[in-house]
Amino acid sequence: MNNHEPAIECHDLSISYRGQRVLDGFSMTVERGRIHALVGRNGAGKSTCFRIILGLEDRAGGTVEVDRASVGASVNGPALYPHLNARDNLRVHTLLLGLDDAEIDRVLGVVGLTGTGRKKVRSFSTGMRSRLALAVALLGGPRILLLDEPQNGLDPEGTVALRGLLRGYADAGGTVLISSHQLGEIARTADDITVLHDGRAAYSGSLDAFAPAGELESRFLDLTAIR
Ligand SMILES: Nc1ncnc2c1ncn2[C@@H]1O[C@H](COP(=O)(O)OP(=O)(O)OP(=O)(O)O)[C@@H](O)[C@H]1O
């Protein structure tokens, strides 16, 4: 589904940390009903960009247009309570959001964590943490999902399930902005791609127009080479 309606618009974003320019005129439009991948080398500024979109960075220049009340997010590694189990982690959020307990069961089922019972998050594997972070982002059925490296640590079954979940979500009119280093998975999942390099969007648009099948990695390496 795509009606070219923007769900997120970043215009001319800039931010520096301790004199180091991280974003420098970064612009990107994420369209409704699309899975949009934000890619870039380590330290390129992807998480920073996510934080700006969420309104968590007051030092940034430029503008962001997004309906923040419609966003579910997992940014900068899962923010989870290690001494609580999965259900109680989610309950912290449902209480804050005024959601019913049934919503906890729904998202646990969606991410495949229904059977974790009393197990505390501190003894979760990386993939289980990623699943729980995704569950937090899904609470309340947001119309926009912002997911920072959600595939981290997922097993093949989890990766396939995430792919299907994101596609179903976008097909139903939801919007997904996802950051990832796993270009093979991006090639299978994304409709659009933005390559963040040197603080700017070196490319932003349809994935098909960016790279033919099988050439995403080489195109990415070409575009982000340090010259
Ligand atoms: N709060 C901060 N204070 C100082 N420097 C910061 C802060 N946040 C980010 N940076 C710096 O900004 C740059 C971009 O960081 P960011 O985490 O956005 O990159 P990224 O593209 O998400 O990287 P990765 O792919 O490695 O996760 C890095 O050099 C980082 O050290």
mmCIF file of C-alpha atoms and ligand atoms in Angstrom:
data_model
loop_
_atom_site.group_PDB
_atom_site.id
_atom_site.type_symbol
_atom_site.label_atom_id
_atom_site.label_comp_id
_atom_site.label_asym_id
_atom_site.label_seq_id
_atom_site.Cartn_x
_atom_site.Cartn_y
_atom_site.Cartn_z
ATOM 1 C CA MET A 1 0.000 0.000 0.000
ATOM 2 C CA ASN A 2 1.322 3.452 -0.826
ATOM 3 C CA ASN A 3 -0.487 6.681 -1.350
ATOM 4 C CA HIS A 4 2.704 8.762 -1.113
ATOM 5 C CA GLU A 5 1.382 10.486 1.968
ATOM 6 C CA PRO A 6 4.274 11.390 4.275
ATOM 7 C CA ALA A 7 4.189 9.861 7.755
ATOM 8 C CA ILE A 8 7.550 11.298 8.830
ATOM 9 C CA GLU A 9 9.313 14.259 7.278
ATOM 10 C CA CYS A 10 12.801 15.258 8.374
ATOM 11 C CA HIS A 11 14.030 18.465 6.868
ATOM 12 C CA ASP A 12 17.575 19.797 7.067
ATOM 13 C CA LEU A 13 18.420 18.175 10.401
ATOM 14 C CA SER A 14 21.719 19.062 11.969
ATOM 15 C CA ILE A 15 23.348 18.257 15.281
ATOM 16 C CA SER A 16 26.859 18.266 16.717
ATOM 17 C CA TYR A 17 28.287 16.605 19.784
ATOM 18 C CA ARG A 18 31.375 18.152 21.310
ATOM 19 C CA GLY A 19 32.171 19.971 18.091
ATOM 20 C CA GLN A 20 31.700 16.858 15.948
ATOM 21 C CA ARG A 21 29.029 17.333 13.285
ATOM 22 C CA VAL A 22 26.880 14.176 13.216
ATOM 23 C CA LEU A 23 23.929 15.330 11.107
ATOM 24 C CA ASP A 24 24.517 18.115 8.623
ATOM 25 C CA GLY A 25 21.508 18.935 6.455
ATOM 26 C CA PHE A 26 19.854 15.520 6.698
ATOM 27 C CA SER A 27 16.449 15.249 4.994
ATOM 28 C CA MET A 28 14.225 12.192 4.539
ATOM 29 C CA THR A 29 10.553 11.512 3.863
ATOM 30 C CA VAL A 30 9.014 8.276 5.113
ATOM 31 C CA GLU A 31 5.790 7.504 3.307
ATOM 32 C CA ARG A 32 2.709 5.947 4.838
ATOM 33 C CA GLY A 33 2.215 2.230 4.305
ATOM 34 C CA ARG A 34 5.887 1.639 3.515
ATOM 35 C CA ILE A 35 8.798 -0.119 5.180
ATOM 36 C CA HIS A 36 11.646 2.377 5.047
ATOM 37 C CA ALA A 37 15.183 1.357 6.025
ATOM 38 C CA LEU A 38 17.693 3.834 7.415
ATOM 39 C CA VAL A 39 21.198 2.517 6.840
ATOM 40 C CA GLY A 40 24.683 3.884 7.394
ATOM 41 C CA ARG A 41 28.062 2.971 8.811
ATOM 42 C CA ASN A 42 28.613 2.627 12.575
ATOM 43 C CA GLY A 43 28.329 6.087 14.117
ATOM 44 C CA ALA A 44 26.699 7.608 11.014
ATOM 45 C CA GLY A 45 23.888 9.068 13.145
ATOM 46 C CA LYS A 46 20.949 6.673 12.689
ATOM 47 C CA SER A 47 20.014 6.426 16.372
ATOM 48 C CA THR A 48 20.532 10.171 16.716
ATOM 49 C CA CYS A 49 18.094 10.693 13.859
ATOM 50 C CA PHE A 50 15.562 8.394 15.577
ATOM 51 C CA ARG A 51 15.924 10.312 18.833
ATOM 52 C CA ILE A 52 15.318 13.600 16.992
ATOM 53 C CA ILE A 53 12.198 12.166 15.340
ATOM 54 C CA LEU A 54 10.952 11.137 18.794
ATOM 55 C CA GLY A 55 11.590 14.632 20.169
ATOM 56 C CA LEU A 56 14.301 13.428 22.533
ATOM 57 C CA GLU A 57 17.057 15.750 21.257
ATOM 58 C CA ASP A 58 16.541 19.420 21.904
ATOM 59 C CA ARG A 59 19.928 20.415 20.467
ATOM 60 C CA ALA A 60 18.981 19.580 16.877
ATOM 61 C CA GLY A 61 18.466 22.099 14.088
ATOM 62 C CA GLY A 62 15.961 21.568 11.262
ATOM 63 C CA THR A 63 12.383 20.353 11.407
ATOM 64 C CA VAL A 64 10.547 17.062 11.889
ATOM 65 C CA GLU A 65 6.923 16.524 11.021
ATOM 66 C CA VAL A 66 5.428 13.461 12.629
ATOM 67 C CA ASP A 67 2.421 12.660 14.769
ATOM 68 C CA ARG A 68 4.366 11.534 17.840
ATOM 69 C CA ALA A 69 1.241 10.219 19.572
ATOM 70 C CA SER A 70 1.041 7.600 16.796
ATOM 71 C CA VAL A 71 4.603 6.309 17.174
ATOM 72 C CA GLY A 72 5.723 3.094 18.858
ATOM 73 C CA ALA A 73 9.486 2.904 19.176
ATOM 74 C CA SER A 74 12.471 0.877 20.209
ATOM 75 C CA VAL A 75 15.624 2.997 20.023
ATOM 76 C CA ASN A 76 19.174 2.722 21.325
ATOM 77 C CA GLY A 77 18.944 -0.838 22.518
ATOM 78 C CA PRO A 78 15.992 -2.241 24.404
ATOM 79 C CA ALA A 79 15.103 -0.094 27.422
ATOM 80 C CA LEU A 80 13.938 -2.927 29.658
ATOM 81 C CA TYR A 81 13.758 -3.548 33.399
ATOM 82 C CA PRO A 82 16.162 -6.449 34.046
ATOM 83 C CA HIS A 83 14.637 -7.441 37.406
ATOM 84 C CA LEU A 84 11.152 -7.871 35.911
ATOM 85 C CA ASN A 85 9.789 -10.646 33.688
ATOM 86 C CA ALA A 86 8.430 -9.942 30.200
ATOM 87 C CA ARG A 87 4.839 -9.496 31.328
ATOM 88 C CA ASP A 88 5.719 -7.049 34.115
ATOM 89 C CA ASN A 89 7.984 -5.070 31.776
ATOM 90 C CA LEU A 90 4.994 -4.635 29.505
ATOM 91 C CA ARG A 91 2.701 -3.856 32.421
ATOM 92 C CA VAL A 92 4.842 -0.813 33.285
ATOM 93 C CA HIS A 93 3.941 0.553 29.862
ATOM 94 C CA THR A 94 0.272 -0.501 29.778
ATOM 95 C CA LEU A 95 -0.274 1.240 33.118
ATOM 96 C CA LEU A 96 1.332 4.420 31.784
ATOM 97 C CA LEU A 97 -0.591 4.212 28.523
ATOM 98 C CA GLY A 98 -3.890 3.233 30.148
ATOM 99 C CA LEU A 99 -4.104 -0.019 28.177
ATOM 100 C CA ASP A 100 -5.919 -3.207 29.140
ATOM 101 C CA ASP A 101 -3.984 -6.301 30.316
ATOM 102 C CA ALA A 102 -5.278 -8.142 27.237
ATOM 103 C CA GLU A 103 -2.922 -5.976 25.206
ATOM 104 C CA ILE A 104 0.019 -7.581 27.061
ATOM 105 C CA ASP A 105 -1.093 -11.064 25.976
ATOM 106 C CA ARG A 106 -1.625 -9.866 22.418
ATOM 107 C CA VAL A 107 1.877 -8.422 21.949
ATOM 108 C CA LEU A 108 3.559 -11.315 23.796
ATOM 109 C CA GLY A 109 1.869 -13.637 21.326
ATOM 110 C CA VAL A 110 2.854 -11.518 18.329
ATOM 111 C CA VAL A 111 6.558 -11.580 19.257
ATOM 112 C CA GLY A 112 6.578 -15.222 20.396
ATOM 113 C CA LEU A 113 7.320 -14.644 24.091
ATOM 114 C CA THR A 114 4.158 -16.058 25.615
ATOM 115 C CA GLY A 115 5.977 -18.957 27.246
ATOM 116 C CA THR A 116 8.665 -17.038 29.176
ATOM 117 C CA GLY A 117 6.656 -16.978 32.439
ATOM 118 C CA ARG A 118 8.571 -15.801 35.494
ATOM 119 C CA LYS A 119 11.944 -15.637 33.812
ATOM 120 C CA LYS A 120 13.551 -12.265 34.528
ATOM 121 C CA VAL A 121 14.734 -10.135 31.639
ATOM 122 C CA ARG A 122 18.290 -10.133 33.057
ATOM 123 C CA SER A 123 18.518 -13.794 32.025
ATOM 124 C CA PHE A 124 17.019 -13.235 28.569
ATOM 125 C CA SER A 125 19.121 -13.869 25.476
ATOM 126 C CA THR A 126 19.850 -10.995 23.076
ATOM 127 C CA GLY A 127 17.127 -12.201 20.712
ATOM 128 C CA MET A 128 14.575 -12.467 23.533
ATOM 129 C CA ARG A 129 15.381 -8.891 24.536
ATOM 130 C CA SER A 130 14.898 -7.765 20.937
ATOM 131 C CA ARG A 131 11.536 -9.514 20.845
ATOM 132 C CA LEU A 132 10.447 -7.869 24.090
ATOM 133 C CA ALA A 133 11.587 -4.425 22.859
ATOM 134 C CA LEU A 134 9.465 -4.994 19.767
ATOM 135 C CA ALA A 135 6.528 -5.996 21.981
ATOM 136 C CA VAL A 136 6.857 -2.702 23.888
ATOM 137 C CA ALA A 137 6.858 -0.775 20.598
ATOM 138 C CA LEU A 138 3.714 -2.637 19.440
ATOM 139 C CA LEU A 139 1.651 -1.854 22.551
ATOM 140 C CA GLY A 140 -1.545 -0.027 21.702
ATOM 141 C CA GLY A 141 -1.216 -0.654 17.954
ATOM 142 C CA PRO A 142 0.688 2.500 16.909
ATOM 143 C CA ARG A 143 0.361 3.671 13.292
ATOM 144 C CA ILE A 144 4.095 4.348 12.985
ATOM 145 C CA LEU A 145 6.839 1.993 14.154
ATOM 146 C CA LEU A 146 10.394 3.219 14.722
ATOM 147 C CA LEU A 147 12.703 0.266 15.239
ATOM 148 C CA ASP A 148 16.436 0.627 15.805
ATOM 149 C CA GLU A 149 18.160 -2.608 14.742
ATOM 150 C CA PRO A 150 15.227 -4.878 15.668
ATOM 151 C CA GLN A 151 16.822 -7.930 14.030
ATOM 152 C CA ASN A 152 19.690 -7.999 16.520
ATOM 153 C CA GLY A 153 20.139 -11.480 17.888
ATOM 154 C CA LEU A 154 16.990 -12.903 16.306
ATOM 155 C CA ASP A 155 17.168 -16.545 15.253
ATOM 156 C CA PRO A 156 16.116 -17.421 11.673
ATOM 157 C CA GLU A 157 12.557 -18.174 12.770
ATOM 158 C CA GLY A 158 12.399 -14.806 14.578
ATOM 159 C CA THR A 159 13.851 -13.005 11.552
ATOM 160 C CA VAL A 160 11.264 -14.499 9.227
ATOM 161 C CA ALA A 161 8.492 -13.749 11.713
ATOM 162 C CA LEU A 162 9.638 -10.119 12.036
ATOM 163 C CA ARG A 163 9.733 -9.769 8.256
ATOM 164 C CA GLY A 164 6.145 -11.047 7.995
ATOM 165 C CA LEU A 165 5.001 -8.870 10.861
ATOM 166 C CA LEU A 166 6.439 -5.687 9.343
ATOM 167 C CA ARG A 167 5.014 -6.489 5.902
ATOM 168 C CA GLY A 168 1.551 -7.148 7.335
ATOM 169 C CA TYR A 169 1.770 -3.964 9.332
ATOM 170 C CA ALA A 170 2.696 -1.853 6.286
ATOM 171 C CA ASP A 171 0.106 -3.565 4.077
ATOM 172 C CA ALA A 172 -2.519 -2.576 6.638
ATOM 173 C CA GLY A 173 -1.492 1.076 6.250
ATOM 174 C CA GLY A 174 1.103 1.276 9.037
ATOM 175 C CA THR A 175 4.477 2.899 8.518
ATOM 176 C CA VAL A 176 7.787 1.344 9.525
ATOM 177 C CA LEU A 177 11.124 3.108 9.862
ATOM 178 C CA ILE A 178 13.808 0.569 10.663
ATOM 179 C CA SER A 179 17.563 0.876 11.039
ATOM 180 C CA SER A 180 19.742 -2.100 10.327
ATOM 181 C CA HIS A 181 23.183 -3.256 9.260
ATOM 182 C CA GLN A 182 21.781 -6.475 7.849
ATOM 183 C CA LEU A 183 21.552 -5.487 4.219
ATOM 184 C CA GLY A 184 20.465 -8.948 3.055
ATOM 185 C CA GLU A 185 17.446 -8.703 5.310
ATOM 186 C CA ILE A 186 16.805 -5.093 4.259
ATOM 187 C CA ALA A 187 16.784 -6.243 0.632
ATOM 188 C CA ARG A 188 14.042 -8.740 1.537
ATOM 189 C CA THR A 189 12.028 -6.422 3.748
ATOM 190 C CA ALA A 190 12.224 -2.760 2.761
ATOM 191 C CA ASP A 191 10.353 -0.759 0.118
ATOM 192 C CA ASP A 192 12.434 2.378 0.515
ATOM 193 C CA ILE A 193 15.909 3.136 1.775
ATOM 194 C CA THR A 194 17.838 6.133 3.044
ATOM 195 C CA VAL A 195 21.621 5.922 3.159
ATOM 196 C CA LEU A 196 22.986 8.244 5.828
ATOM 197 C CA HIS A 197 26.571 9.246 5.156
ATOM 198 C CA ASP A 198 28.622 12.292 6.162
ATOM 199 C CA GLY A 199 25.623 13.712 7.995
ATOM 200 C CA ARG A 200 23.380 13.760 4.927
ATOM 201 C CA ALA A 201 21.119 11.470 2.941
ATOM 202 C CA ALA A 202 23.425 10.158 0.248
ATOM 203 C CA TYR A 203 20.340 8.409 -1.213
ATOM 204 C CA SER A 204 16.696 8.444 -0.178
ATOM 205 C CA GLY A 205 14.002 6.766 -2.229
ATOM 206 C CA SER A 206 12.837 3.446 -3.524
ATOM 207 C CA LEU A 207 15.013 0.411 -2.869
ATOM 208 C CA ASP A 208 14.441 -0.927 -6.383
ATOM 209 C CA ALA A 209 15.732 2.291 -7.898
ATOM 210 C CA PHE A 210 18.769 2.239 -5.580
ATOM 211 C CA ALA A 211 20.027 -1.268 -6.213
ATOM 212 C CA PRO A 212 18.994 -4.200 -8.393
ATOM 213 C CA ALA A 213 18.515 -7.506 -6.567
ATOM 214 C CA GLY A 214 21.790 -8.803 -5.178
ATOM 215 C CA GLU A 215 23.627 -5.480 -5.464
ATOM 216 C CA LEU A 216 22.565 -3.665 -2.316
ATOM 217 C CA GLU A 217 25.795 -4.355 -0.438
ATOM 218 C CA SER A 218 28.078 -3.179 -3.244
ATOM 219 C CA ARG A 219 25.973 -0.062 -3.857
ATOM 220 C CA PHE A 220 26.048 0.706 -0.131
ATOM 221 C CA LEU A 221 29.819 0.224 0.083
ATOM 222 C CA ASP A 222 30.347 2.429 -2.969
ATOM 223 C CA LEU A 223 28.220 5.216 -1.592
ATOM 224 C CA THR A 224 29.620 5.166 1.938
ATOM 225 C CA ALA A 225 33.306 4.668 1.126
ATOM 226 C CA ILE A 226 35.585 7.097 2.950
ATOM 227 C CA ARG A 227 37.534 8.896 0.273
HETATM 228 N N1 LIG B 1 24.609 11.999 23.577
HETATM 229 C C1 LIG B 1 25.733 11.987 22.853
HETATM 230 N N2 LIG B 1 26.846 12.603 23.295
HETATM 231 C C2 LIG B 1 27.976 12.597 22.555
HETATM 232 N N3 LIG B 1 28.104 11.983 21.362
HETATM 233 C C3 LIG B 1 27.022 11.351 20.892
HETATM 234 C C4 LIG B 1 25.784 11.309 21.599
HETATM 235 N N4 LIG B 1 24.893 10.606 20.866
HETATM 236 C C5 LIG B 1 25.541 10.215 19.742
HETATM 237 N N5 LIG B 1 26.817 10.667 19.755
HETATM 238 C C6 LIG B 1 27.809 10.467 18.699
HETATM 239 O O1 LIG B 1 27.151 10.712 17.476
HETATM 240 C C7 LIG B 1 27.612 9.799 16.481
HETATM 241 C C8 LIG B 1 26.417 9.052 15.887
HETATM 242 O O2 LIG B 1 25.915 8.138 16.847
HETATM 243 P P1 LIG B 1 24.630 7.219 16.555
HETATM 244 O O3 LIG B 1 24.450 6.340 17.748
HETATM 245 O O4 LIG B 1 23.500 8.083 16.150
HETATM 246 O O5 LIG B 1 25.135 6.397 15.304
HETATM 247 P P2 LIG B 1 24.494 5.095 14.611
HETATM 248 O O6 LIG B 1 24.456 5.373 13.151
HETATM 249 O O7 LIG B 1 23.204 4.743 15.266
HETATM 250 O O8 LIG B 1 25.624 4.033 14.908
HETATM 251 P P3 LIG B 1 25.608 2.414 15.040
HETATM 252 O O9 LIG B 1 25.324 1.875 13.679
HETATM 253 O O10 LIG B 1 27.007 2.116 15.463
HETATM 254 O O11 LIG B 1 24.577 2.049 16.076
HETATM 255 C C9 LIG B 1 28.652 8.912 17.148
HETATM 256 O O12 LIG B 1 29.934 9.450 16.905
HETATM 257 C C10 LIG B 1 28.302 9.033 18.611
HETATM 258 O O13 LIG B 1 29.431 8.847 19.422
#
